Amino acid sequence: MNAYMPYILCMILFCIGVYAILAKRNIIKIILGVVIAEYAVNLFLVLVAYKAGGRSAIFSETEVILPGAMVDPLPHALVLTSIVIGLATTAFLIALAIRLYGKYGTFDITRMRELRG
Amino acid sequence: MIELYVLMGLMIAGAIIAIEVKNLLSAVVAVGVIGLALSIIFLLLKAPDVALTQIVVEIVAVILLIRATLHREIAQKSCGHRPFGALMGILFLGLAVIAAIVTFASGLNPFGEPLMTVSQFYPVNAISGTGATNVVSSIILDYRAYDTLGEATVLFTAVIGVLTVMRSVGKKKEEDLQENNE
């Protein structure tokens, strides 16, 4: 079971994020939940790519590094893309939250629903 | 890999604090701690490119979140829970545990042994194919350059969206129209 322990910790982190999205009423807390869940997914993909005793996926001129000794570079490249897109979506969510605060004067989503005309 | 477990424990503790603390500014700072711990974990997992990107993105995200929570008198006030949402959260937790058991039993590779069936192509052919010594940059800028193009498209679409939501020009025009009508 020890071989899967990092995956389990990662899943706990994801569950904390999803709990915040589902159970919180403050819109900033919901955004933080989205951010935490996103971190957990990125971490999971990099964990899957790790090779025990492996090296970074960078070749060197002064040292012979075999391709078989490297960690898996493909998830790293895709996680790189995913992190930047996560920042973009987070920025958009924050802009919507600021605009909603300006309109309703509160971060509480249930009161926003009551105020809807 | 004891340091990996310590940092992941720090991340989980930071997540619980971020979700449960009353002050919104403290919650944002706790998320900053999570992101920086995640960056160190990426370094430990031999992903330096991802770690650098994570640090930059984390700092920008914390700045934006502080912009949203600062100067708000409501930042001190906690809003409480949605009981139905909490119930659904517990239900989701059960489903996640079941899915994890099924996935672990049906052959997810153990930690430290990647599959490397398709991705073995990239380290073997990166130097002769692209001339890049960094395999990750050879993937994002050559083999999968269309992914990066799509990433840039999403980024600029989000920037346009933020500018559209945050602009104040439309509001002024509306007020002018009302004044003219009056």
PDB file of C-alpha atoms in Angstrom:
ATOM      1  CA  MET A   1       0.000   0.000   0.000  1.00  0.00           C
ATOM      2  CA  ASN A   2       2.996   2.279   0.536  1.00  0.00           C
ATOM      3  CA  ALA A   3       3.479   2.496  -3.238  1.00  0.00           C
ATOM      4  CA  TYR A   4       0.136   4.321  -3.547  1.00  0.00           C
ATOM      5  CA  MET A   5       0.517   6.571  -0.487  1.00  0.00           C
ATOM      6  CA  PRO A   6       1.325   9.828  -2.399  1.00  0.00           C
ATOM      7  CA  TYR A   7      -1.704   9.228  -4.636  1.00  0.00           C
ATOM      8  CA  ILE A   8      -3.936   8.862  -1.578  1.00  0.00           C
ATOM      9  CA  LEU A   9      -2.651  12.107  -0.024  1.00  0.00           C
ATOM     10  CA  CYS A  10      -3.218  13.805  -3.367  1.00  0.00           C
ATOM     11  CA  MET A  11      -6.803  12.492  -3.454  1.00  0.00           C
ATOM     12  CA  ILE A  12      -7.416  13.833   0.068  1.00  0.00           C
ATOM     13  CA  LEU A  13      -6.308  17.275  -1.145  1.00  0.00           C
ATOM     14  CA  PHE A  14      -8.684  17.048  -4.124  1.00  0.00           C
ATOM     15  CA  CYS A  15     -11.558  16.038  -1.824  1.00  0.00           C
ATOM     16  CA  ILE A  16     -10.885  19.065   0.416  1.00  0.00           C
ATOM     17  CA  GLY A  17     -11.132  21.296  -2.659  1.00  0.00           C
ATOM     18  CA  VAL A  18     -14.376  19.692  -3.847  1.00  0.00           C
ATOM     19  CA  TYR A  19     -15.845  19.946  -0.343  1.00  0.00           C
ATOM     20  CA  ALA A  20     -15.111  23.684  -0.349  1.00  0.00           C
ATOM     21  CA  ILE A  21     -16.804  24.086  -3.740  1.00  0.00           C
ATOM     22  CA  LEU A  22     -19.910  22.184  -2.648  1.00  0.00           C
ATOM     23  CA  ALA A  23     -20.360  23.248   0.968  1.00  0.00           C
ATOM     24  CA  LYS A  24     -19.168  26.857   1.259  1.00  0.00           C
ATOM     25  CA  ARG A  25     -21.373  29.908   0.798  1.00  0.00           C
ATOM     26  CA  ASN A  26     -18.633  32.513   0.492  1.00  0.00           C
ATOM     27  CA  ILE A  27     -17.685  32.932  -3.164  1.00  0.00           C
ATOM     28  CA  ILE A  28     -13.989  33.543  -2.338  1.00  0.00           C
ATOM     29  CA  LYS A  29     -13.915  30.222  -0.454  1.00  0.00           C
ATOM     30  CA  ILE A  30     -15.416  28.532  -3.519  1.00  0.00           C
ATOM     31  CA  ILE A  31     -12.680  30.024  -5.721  1.00  0.00           C
ATOM     32  CA  LEU A  32     -10.061  28.796  -3.239  1.00  0.00           C
ATOM     33  CA  GLY A  33     -11.631  25.330  -3.474  1.00  0.00           C
ATOM     34  CA  VAL A  34     -11.313  25.403  -7.267  1.00  0.00           C
ATOM     35  CA  VAL A  35      -7.658  26.434  -6.933  1.00  0.00           C
ATOM     36  CA  ILE A  36      -6.916  23.651  -4.424  1.00  0.00           C
ATOM     37  CA  ALA A  37      -8.587  20.980  -6.569  1.00  0.00           C
ATOM     38  CA  GLU A  38      -6.603  22.202  -9.576  1.00  0.00           C
ATOM     39  CA  TYR A  39      -3.329  21.963  -7.623  1.00  0.00           C
ATOM     40  CA  ALA A  40      -4.228  18.419  -6.586  1.00  0.00           C
ATOM     41  CA  VAL A  41      -4.832  17.326 -10.195  1.00  0.00           C
ATOM     42  CA  ASN A  42      -1.553  18.882 -11.378  1.00  0.00           C
ATOM     43  CA  LEU A  43       0.287  17.212  -8.498  1.00  0.00           C
ATOM     44  CA  PHE A  44      -1.282  13.840  -9.345  1.00  0.00           C
ATOM     45  CA  LEU A  45      -0.104  13.996 -12.961  1.00  0.00           C
ATOM     46  CA  VAL A  46       3.459  14.870 -11.917  1.00  0.00           C
ATOM     47  CA  LEU A  47       3.401  12.101  -9.280  1.00  0.00           C
ATOM     48  CA  VAL A  48       2.408   9.571 -11.941  1.00  0.00           C
ATOM     49  CA  ALA A  49       5.360  10.718 -14.080  1.00  0.00           C
ATOM     50  CA  TYR A  50       7.984  10.304 -11.332  1.00  0.00           C
ATOM     51  CA  LYS A  51      10.595   7.580 -11.672  1.00  0.00           C
ATOM     52  CA  ALA A  52      12.384   6.483  -8.502  1.00  0.00           C
ATOM     53  CA  GLY A  53      16.005   7.683  -8.695  1.00  0.00           C
ATOM     54  CA  GLY A  54      15.280   9.328 -12.047  1.00  0.00           C
ATOM     55  CA  ARG A  55      16.828  12.538 -13.353  1.00  0.00           C
ATOM     56  CA  SER A  56      15.254  15.683 -14.768  1.00  0.00           C
ATOM     57  CA  ALA A  57      14.431  15.439 -18.477  1.00  0.00           C
ATOM     58  CA  ILE A  58      17.401  17.622 -19.484  1.00  0.00           C
ATOM     59  CA  PHE A  59      20.439  16.401 -21.411  1.00  0.00           C
ATOM     60  CA  SER A  60      23.938  17.648 -20.671  1.00  0.00           C
ATOM     61  CA  GLU A  61      27.027  18.207 -22.811  1.00  0.00           C
ATOM     62  CA  THR A  62      29.514  17.304 -20.100  1.00  0.00           C
ATOM     63  CA  GLU A  63      27.739  14.232 -18.785  1.00  0.00           C
ATOM     64  CA  VAL A  64      26.236  11.162 -20.414  1.00  0.00           C
ATOM     65  CA  ILE A  65      22.564  10.858 -19.421  1.00  0.00           C
ATOM     66  CA  LEU A  66      20.627   7.927 -20.817  1.00  0.00           C
ATOM     67  CA  PRO A  67      16.991   8.517 -21.864  1.00  0.00           C
ATOM     68  CA  GLY A  68      15.988   5.545 -19.726  1.00  0.00           C
ATOM     69  CA  ALA A  69      17.221   7.294 -16.552  1.00  0.00           C
ATOM     70  CA  MET A  70      14.842  10.245 -16.998  1.00  0.00           C
ATOM     71  CA  VAL A  71      11.451  10.914 -15.459  1.00  0.00           C
ATOM     72  CA  ASP A  72       8.500  10.928 -17.856  1.00  0.00           C
ATOM     73  CA  PRO A  73       8.623  14.350 -19.625  1.00  0.00           C
ATOM     74  CA  LEU A  74       5.200  14.245 -21.307  1.00  0.00           C
ATOM     75  CA  PRO A  75       3.023  14.905 -18.199  1.00  0.00           C
ATOM     76  CA  HIS A  76       5.389  17.733 -17.241  1.00  0.00           C
ATOM     77  CA  ALA A  77       4.761  19.473 -20.560  1.00  0.00           C
ATOM     78  CA  LEU A  78       0.992  19.042 -20.283  1.00  0.00           C
ATOM     79  CA  VAL A  79       0.911  20.170 -16.623  1.00  0.00           C
ATOM     80  CA  LEU A  80       2.844  23.285 -17.667  1.00  0.00           C
ATOM     81  CA  THR A  81      -0.006  24.124 -20.058  1.00  0.00           C
ATOM     82  CA  SER A  82      -2.610  23.251 -17.437  1.00  0.00           C
ATOM     83  CA  ILE A  83      -1.080  25.552 -14.781  1.00  0.00           C
ATOM     84  CA  VAL A  84      -1.200  28.604 -17.064  1.00  0.00           C
ATOM     85  CA  ILE A  85      -4.794  27.877 -18.101  1.00  0.00           C
ATOM     86  CA  GLY A  86      -5.657  27.445 -14.407  1.00  0.00           C
ATOM     87  CA  LEU A  87      -4.313  30.933 -13.715  1.00  0.00           C
ATOM     88  CA  ALA A  88      -6.426  32.349 -16.548  1.00  0.00           C
ATOM     89  CA  THR A  89      -9.642  30.737 -15.276  1.00  0.00           C
ATOM     90  CA  THR A  90      -8.853  31.809 -11.694  1.00  0.00           C
ATOM     91  CA  ALA A  91      -8.350  35.402 -12.824  1.00  0.00           C
ATOM     92  CA  PHE A  92     -11.709  35.310 -14.618  1.00  0.00           C
ATOM     93  CA  LEU A  93     -13.454  33.870 -11.539  1.00  0.00           C
ATOM     94  CA  ILE A  94     -11.930  36.600  -9.345  1.00  0.00           C
ATOM     95  CA  ALA A  95     -13.064  39.294 -11.790  1.00  0.00           C
ATOM     96  CA  LEU A  96     -16.614  37.909 -11.659  1.00  0.00           C
ATOM     97  CA  ALA A  97     -16.462  37.801  -7.839  1.00  0.00           C
ATOM     98  CA  ILE A  98     -15.319  41.441  -7.625  1.00  0.00           C
ATOM     99  CA  ARG A  99     -18.094  42.459 -10.030  1.00  0.00           C
ATOM    100  CA  LEU A 100     -20.701  40.504  -8.030  1.00  0.00           C
ATOM    101  CA  TYR A 101     -19.482  42.170  -4.836  1.00  0.00           C
ATOM    102  CA  GLY A 102     -19.886  45.547  -6.491  1.00  0.00           C
ATOM    103  CA  LYS A 103     -23.447  44.667  -7.501  1.00  0.00           C
ATOM    104  CA  TYR A 104     -24.726  42.921  -4.355  1.00  0.00           C
ATOM    105  CA  GLY A 105     -22.331  44.161  -1.638  1.00  0.00           C
ATOM    106  CA  THR A 106     -21.765  40.619  -0.376  1.00  0.00           C
ATOM    107  CA  PHE A 107     -19.755  37.485  -1.151  1.00  0.00           C
ATOM    108  CA  ASP A 108     -22.548  35.177   0.065  1.00  0.00           C
ATOM    109  CA  ILE A 109     -23.985  33.262  -2.893  1.00  0.00           C
ATOM    110  CA  THR A 110     -27.304  32.430  -1.211  1.00  0.00           C
ATOM    111  CA  ARG A 111     -28.019  36.121  -0.634  1.00  0.00           C
ATOM    112  CA  MET A 112     -27.169  36.817  -4.262  1.00  0.00           C
ATOM    113  CA  ARG A 113     -29.873  34.366  -5.277  1.00  0.00           C
ATOM    114  CA  GLU A 114     -32.420  36.103  -3.027  1.00  0.00           C
ATOM    115  CA  LEU A 115     -31.534  39.501  -4.427  1.00  0.00           C
ATOM    116  CA  ARG A 116     -32.091  38.370  -8.028  1.00  0.00           C
ATOM    117  CA  GLY A 117     -34.961  40.331  -9.511  1.00  0.00           C
TER     118      GLY A 117
ATOM    119  CA  MET B   1      10.952  10.389   0.072  1.00  0.00           C
ATOM    120  CA  ILE B   2      10.040  11.466   3.616  1.00  0.00           C
ATOM    121  CA  GLU B   3      10.271  15.138   2.591  1.00  0.00           C
ATOM    122  CA  LEU B   4       7.572  14.517  -0.030  1.00  0.00           C
ATOM    123  CA  TYR B   5       5.192  13.247   2.658  1.00  0.00           C
ATOM    124  CA  VAL B   6       6.041  16.168   4.959  1.00  0.00           C
ATOM    125  CA  LEU B   7       5.313  18.686   2.180  1.00  0.00           C
ATOM    126  CA  MET B   8       2.091  16.940   1.182  1.00  0.00           C
ATOM    127  CA  GLY B   9       1.024  16.978   4.838  1.00  0.00           C
ATOM    128  CA  LEU B  10       1.772  20.716   4.843  1.00  0.00           C
ATOM    129  CA  MET B  11      -0.379  21.111   1.734  1.00  0.00           C
ATOM    130  CA  ILE B  12      -3.312  19.253   3.307  1.00  0.00           C
ATOM    131  CA  ALA B  13      -2.995  21.262   6.543  1.00  0.00           C
ATOM    132  CA  GLY B  14      -2.847  24.480   4.534  1.00  0.00           C
ATOM    133  CA  ALA B  15      -5.922  23.442   2.552  1.00  0.00           C
ATOM    134  CA  ILE B  16      -7.940  22.716   5.709  1.00  0.00           C
ATOM    135  CA  ILE B  17      -6.880  26.073   7.207  1.00  0.00           C
ATOM    136  CA  ALA B  18      -7.722  27.886   3.957  1.00  0.00           C
ATOM    137  CA  ILE B  19     -11.191  26.351   3.886  1.00  0.00           C
ATOM    138  CA  GLU B  20     -12.094  26.711   7.561  1.00  0.00           C
ATOM    139  CA  VAL B  21     -10.461  29.975   8.703  1.00  0.00           C
ATOM    140  CA  LYS B  22     -12.810  32.938   9.246  1.00  0.00           C
ATOM    141  CA  ASN B  23     -10.648  35.748   7.836  1.00  0.00           C
ATOM    142  CA  LEU B  24     -10.590  35.703   4.026  1.00  0.00           C
ATOM    143  CA  LEU B  25      -7.138  37.293   3.839  1.00  0.00           C
ATOM    144  CA  SER B  26      -5.716  34.501   6.027  1.00  0.00           C
ATOM    145  CA  ALA B  27      -7.365  31.952   3.738  1.00  0.00           C
ATOM    146  CA  VAL B  28      -5.695  33.535   0.694  1.00  0.00           C
ATOM    147  CA  VAL B  29      -2.299  33.467   2.414  1.00  0.00           C
ATOM    148  CA  ALA B  30      -2.855  29.789   3.304  1.00  0.00           C
ATOM    149  CA  VAL B  31      -3.480  29.070  -0.387  1.00  0.00           C
ATOM    150  CA  GLY B  32      -0.174  30.831  -1.108  1.00  0.00           C
ATOM    151  CA  VAL B  33       1.525  28.407   1.287  1.00  0.00           C
ATOM    152  CA  ILE B  34      -0.093  25.467  -0.536  1.00  0.00           C
ATOM    153  CA  GLY B  35       1.141  26.725  -3.898  1.00  0.00           C
ATOM    154  CA  LEU B  36       4.717  27.288  -2.746  1.00  0.00           C
ATOM    155  CA  ALA B  37       4.826  23.834  -1.085  1.00  0.00           C
ATOM    156  CA  LEU B  38       3.527  22.424  -4.384  1.00  0.00           C
ATOM    157  CA  SER B  39       6.381  24.177  -6.180  1.00  0.00           C
ATOM    158  CA  ILE B  40       8.968  22.533  -3.880  1.00  0.00           C
ATOM    159  CA  ILE B  41       7.252  19.160  -4.431  1.00  0.00           C
ATOM    160  CA  PHE B  42       7.617  19.660  -8.202  1.00  0.00           C
ATOM    161  CA  LEU B  43      11.339  20.281  -7.658  1.00  0.00           C
ATOM    162  CA  LEU B  44      11.635  17.086  -5.599  1.00  0.00           C
ATOM    163  CA  LEU B  45       9.801  15.169  -8.324  1.00  0.00           C
ATOM    164  CA  LYS B  46      12.430  16.336 -10.874  1.00  0.00           C
ATOM    165  CA  ALA B  47      10.179  18.769 -12.748  1.00  0.00           C
ATOM    166  CA  PRO B  48      12.104  22.087 -12.595  1.00  0.00           C
ATOM    167  CA  ASP B  49      10.183  23.729 -15.477  1.00  0.00           C
ATOM    168  CA  VAL B  50       6.854  23.038 -13.793  1.00  0.00           C
ATOM    169  CA  ALA B  51       8.218  24.312 -10.460  1.00  0.00           C
ATOM    170  CA  LEU B  52       9.276  27.641 -11.988  1.00  0.00           C
ATOM    171  CA  THR B  53       5.908  28.105 -13.691  1.00  0.00           C
ATOM    172  CA  GLN B  54       4.115  27.175 -10.474  1.00  0.00           C
ATOM    173  CA  ILE B  55       5.995  29.834  -8.451  1.00  0.00           C
ATOM    174  CA  VAL B  56       5.165  32.589 -10.968  1.00  0.00           C
ATOM    175  CA  VAL B  57       1.524  31.536 -11.330  1.00  0.00           C
ATOM    176  CA  GLU B  58       1.087  31.160  -7.568  1.00  0.00           C
ATOM    177  CA  ILE B  59       2.386  34.663  -6.853  1.00  0.00           C
ATOM    178  CA  VAL B  60       0.134  36.200  -9.530  1.00  0.00           C
ATOM    179  CA  ALA B  61      -2.891  34.247  -8.261  1.00  0.00           C
ATOM    180  CA  VAL B  62      -2.281  35.340  -4.647  1.00  0.00           C
ATOM    181  CA  ILE B  63      -1.946  38.963  -5.755  1.00  0.00           C
ATOM    182  CA  LEU B  64      -5.259  38.740  -7.637  1.00  0.00           C
ATOM    183  CA  LEU B  65      -7.006  37.047  -4.691  1.00  0.00           C
ATOM    184  CA  ILE B  66      -5.693  39.691  -2.276  1.00  0.00           C
ATOM    185  CA  ARG B  67      -7.004  42.337  -4.677  1.00  0.00           C
ATOM    186  CA  ALA B  68     -10.431  40.697  -4.354  1.00  0.00           C
ATOM    187  CA  THR B  69     -10.398  40.407  -0.550  1.00  0.00           C
ATOM    188  CA  LEU B  70      -8.549  43.556   0.541  1.00  0.00           C
ATOM    189  CA  HIS B  71     -10.495  46.667   1.619  1.00  0.00           C
ATOM    190  CA  ARG B  72     -13.632  44.646   2.126  1.00  0.00           C
ATOM    191  CA  GLU B  73     -15.138  45.075   5.560  1.00  0.00           C
ATOM    192  CA  ILE B  74     -16.973  41.798   4.963  1.00  0.00           C
ATOM    193  CA  ALA B  75     -13.635  39.968   4.832  1.00  0.00           C
ATOM    194  CA  GLN B  76     -13.940  39.286   8.561  1.00  0.00           C
ATOM    195  CA  LYS B  77     -17.434  37.847   8.371  1.00  0.00           C
ATOM    196  CA  SER B  78     -17.839  34.123   7.792  1.00  0.00           C
ATOM    197  CA  CYS B  79     -20.773  32.972   5.727  1.00  0.00           C
ATOM    198  CA  GLY B  80     -21.224  29.425   7.039  1.00  0.00           C
ATOM    199  CA  HIS B  81     -22.160  26.254   5.205  1.00  0.00           C
ATOM    200  CA  ARG B  82     -24.766  24.972   2.815  1.00  0.00           C
ATOM    201  CA  PRO B  83     -26.089  21.800   4.504  1.00  0.00           C
ATOM    202  CA  PHE B  84     -27.115  20.171   1.214  1.00  0.00           C
ATOM    203  CA  GLY B  85     -23.698  20.941  -0.285  1.00  0.00           C
ATOM    204  CA  ALA B  86     -21.940  19.427   2.729  1.00  0.00           C
ATOM    205  CA  LEU B  87     -24.041  16.280   2.302  1.00  0.00           C
ATOM    206  CA  MET B  88     -23.101  16.122  -1.375  1.00  0.00           C
ATOM    207  CA  GLY B  89     -19.463  16.644  -0.398  1.00  0.00           C
ATOM    208  CA  ILE B  90     -19.516  13.639   1.915  1.00  0.00           C
ATOM    209  CA  LEU B  91     -21.241  11.602  -0.816  1.00  0.00           C
ATOM    210  CA  PHE B  92     -18.523  12.669  -3.260  1.00  0.00           C
ATOM    211  CA  LEU B  93     -15.847  11.640  -0.762  1.00  0.00           C
ATOM    212  CA  GLY B  94     -17.341   8.136  -0.632  1.00  0.00           C
ATOM    213  CA  LEU B  95     -17.450   7.950  -4.436  1.00  0.00           C
ATOM    214  CA  ALA B  96     -13.833   9.139  -4.627  1.00  0.00           C
ATOM    215  CA  VAL B  97     -12.704   6.422  -2.202  1.00  0.00           C
ATOM    216  CA  ILE B  98     -14.502   3.762  -4.279  1.00  0.00           C
ATOM    217  CA  ALA B  99     -12.991   5.123  -7.504  1.00  0.00           C
ATOM    218  CA  ALA B 100      -9.522   5.162  -5.916  1.00  0.00           C
ATOM    219  CA  ILE B 101      -9.843   1.535  -4.771  1.00  0.00           C
ATOM    220  CA  VAL B 102     -10.990   0.467  -8.247  1.00  0.00           C
ATOM    221  CA  THR B 103      -8.151   2.419  -9.917  1.00  0.00           C
ATOM    222  CA  PHE B 104      -5.445   1.087  -7.593  1.00  0.00           C
ATOM    223  CA  ALA B 105      -6.725  -2.475  -8.009  1.00  0.00           C
ATOM    224  CA  SER B 106      -6.905  -2.267 -11.807  1.00  0.00           C
ATOM    225  CA  GLY B 107      -3.286  -1.388 -12.432  1.00  0.00           C
ATOM    226  CA  LEU B 108      -2.389   2.242 -11.874  1.00  0.00           C
ATOM    227  CA  ASN B 109       1.398   2.263 -11.982  1.00  0.00           C
ATOM    228  CA  PRO B 110       2.881   2.352  -8.437  1.00  0.00           C
ATOM    229  CA  PHE B 111       4.615   5.536  -7.321  1.00  0.00           C
ATOM    230  CA  GLY B 112       8.112   5.731  -8.836  1.00  0.00           C
ATOM    231  CA  GLU B 113       7.494   3.428 -11.812  1.00  0.00           C
ATOM    232  CA  PRO B 114       6.047   5.400 -14.754  1.00  0.00           C
ATOM    233  CA  LEU B 115       4.602   3.554 -17.719  1.00  0.00           C
ATOM    234  CA  MET B 116       6.814   5.247 -20.353  1.00  0.00           C
ATOM    235  CA  THR B 117       5.209   3.362 -23.266  1.00  0.00           C
ATOM    236  CA  VAL B 118       4.367   6.330 -25.497  1.00  0.00           C
ATOM    237  CA  SER B 119       6.491   9.003 -23.867  1.00  0.00           C
ATOM    238  CA  GLN B 120       9.730   7.024 -24.256  1.00  0.00           C
ATOM    239  CA  PHE B 121       9.713   8.447 -27.799  1.00  0.00           C
ATOM    240  CA  TYR B 122      10.409  11.979 -26.575  1.00  0.00           C
ATOM    241  CA  PRO B 123      13.682  11.504 -24.602  1.00  0.00           C
ATOM    242  CA  VAL B 124      15.048   9.143 -27.244  1.00  0.00           C
ATOM    243  CA  ASN B 125      14.339  11.444 -30.200  1.00  0.00           C
ATOM    244  CA  ALA B 126      14.433  14.933 -28.668  1.00  0.00           C
ATOM    245  CA  ILE B 127      18.050  15.837 -29.541  1.00  0.00           C
ATOM    246  CA  SER B 128      18.130  14.352 -33.034  1.00  0.00           C
ATOM    247  CA  GLY B 129      14.601  15.553 -33.816  1.00  0.00           C
ATOM    248  CA  THR B 130      14.533  19.084 -32.422  1.00  0.00           C
ATOM    249  CA  GLY B 131      18.045  19.931 -31.172  1.00  0.00           C
ATOM    250  CA  ALA B 132      16.680  20.898 -27.749  1.00  0.00           C
ATOM    251  CA  THR B 133      18.519  19.506 -24.730  1.00  0.00           C
ATOM    252  CA  ASN B 134      15.523  20.154 -22.482  1.00  0.00           C
ATOM    253  CA  VAL B 135      13.005  17.457 -23.392  1.00  0.00           C
ATOM    254  CA  VAL B 136      10.058  19.305 -21.809  1.00  0.00           C
ATOM    255  CA  SER B 137      10.660  22.427 -23.891  1.00  0.00           C
ATOM    256  CA  SER B 138      11.124  20.277 -26.995  1.00  0.00           C
ATOM    257  CA  ILE B 139       7.650  18.830 -26.326  1.00  0.00           C
ATOM    258  CA  ILE B 140       5.819  22.095 -25.612  1.00  0.00           C
ATOM    259  CA  LEU B 141       7.498  24.087 -28.370  1.00  0.00           C
ATOM    260  CA  ASP B 142       7.921  21.487 -31.102  1.00  0.00           C
ATOM    261  CA  TYR B 143       6.108  18.156 -30.805  1.00  0.00           C
ATOM    262  CA  ARG B 144       2.989  19.613 -29.210  1.00  0.00           C
ATOM    263  CA  ALA B 145       3.273  23.226 -30.309  1.00  0.00           C
ATOM    264  CA  TYR B 146      -0.445  23.327 -31.165  1.00  0.00           C
ATOM    265  CA  ASP B 147      -1.194  22.666 -27.491  1.00  0.00           C
ATOM    266  CA  THR B 148       0.856  25.725 -26.607  1.00  0.00           C
ATOM    267  CA  LEU B 149      -0.954  27.734 -29.269  1.00  0.00           C
ATOM    268  CA  GLY B 150      -4.262  26.661 -27.728  1.00  0.00           C
ATOM    269  CA  GLU B 151      -2.942  27.593 -24.289  1.00  0.00           C
ATOM    270  CA  ALA B 152      -2.077  31.086 -25.525  1.00  0.00           C
ATOM    271  CA  THR B 153      -5.549  31.354 -27.083  1.00  0.00           C
ATOM    272  CA  VAL B 154      -7.223  30.408 -23.793  1.00  0.00           C
ATOM    273  CA  LEU B 155      -4.984  32.840 -21.887  1.00  0.00           C
ATOM    274  CA  PHE B 156      -5.795  35.794 -24.137  1.00  0.00           C
ATOM    275  CA  THR B 157      -9.493  34.888 -24.213  1.00  0.00           C
ATOM    276  CA  ALA B 158      -9.470  34.939 -20.410  1.00  0.00           C
ATOM    277  CA  VAL B 159      -7.666  38.307 -20.413  1.00  0.00           C
ATOM    278  CA  ILE B 160     -10.309  39.713 -22.775  1.00  0.00           C
ATOM    279  CA  GLY B 161     -13.012  38.258 -20.531  1.00  0.00           C
ATOM    280  CA  VAL B 162     -11.499  39.848 -17.410  1.00  0.00           C
ATOM    281  CA  LEU B 163     -11.176  43.212 -19.164  1.00  0.00           C
ATOM    282  CA  THR B 164     -14.789  42.973 -20.354  1.00  0.00           C
ATOM    283  CA  VAL B 165     -16.091  42.151 -16.896  1.00  0.00           C
ATOM    284  CA  MET B 166     -13.967  44.742 -15.090  1.00  0.00           C
ATOM    285  CA  ARG B 167     -14.325  47.703 -17.450  1.00  0.00           C
ATOM    286  CA  SER B 168     -16.295  50.735 -16.355  1.00  0.00           C
ATOM    287  CA  VAL B 169     -16.902  52.347 -19.783  1.00  0.00           C
ATOM    288  CA  GLY B 170     -20.234  50.628 -20.415  1.00  0.00           C
ATOM    289  CA  LYS B 171     -21.575  51.738 -17.055  1.00  0.00           C
ATOM    290  CA  LYS B 172     -20.755  55.397 -17.746  1.00  0.00           C
ATOM    291  CA  LYS B 173     -22.520  55.300 -21.109  1.00  0.00           C
ATOM    292  CA  GLU B 174     -25.606  53.848 -19.417  1.00  0.00           C
ATOM    293  CA  GLU B 175     -25.594  56.675 -16.865  1.00  0.00           C
ATOM    294  CA  ASP B 176     -25.228  59.239 -19.661  1.00  0.00           C
ATOM    295  CA  LEU B 177     -28.208  57.708 -21.440  1.00  0.00           C
ATOM    296  CA  GLN B 178     -30.313  57.911 -18.275  1.00  0.00           C
ATOM    297  CA  GLU B 179     -29.345  61.551 -17.805  1.00  0.00           C
ATOM    298  CA  ASN B 180     -30.279  62.307 -21.408  1.00  0.00           C
ATOM    299  CA  ASN B 181     -33.644  60.598 -20.977  1.00  0.00           C
ATOM    300  CA  GLU B 182     -34.347  62.590 -17.848  1.00  0.00           C
TER     301      GLU B 182
END
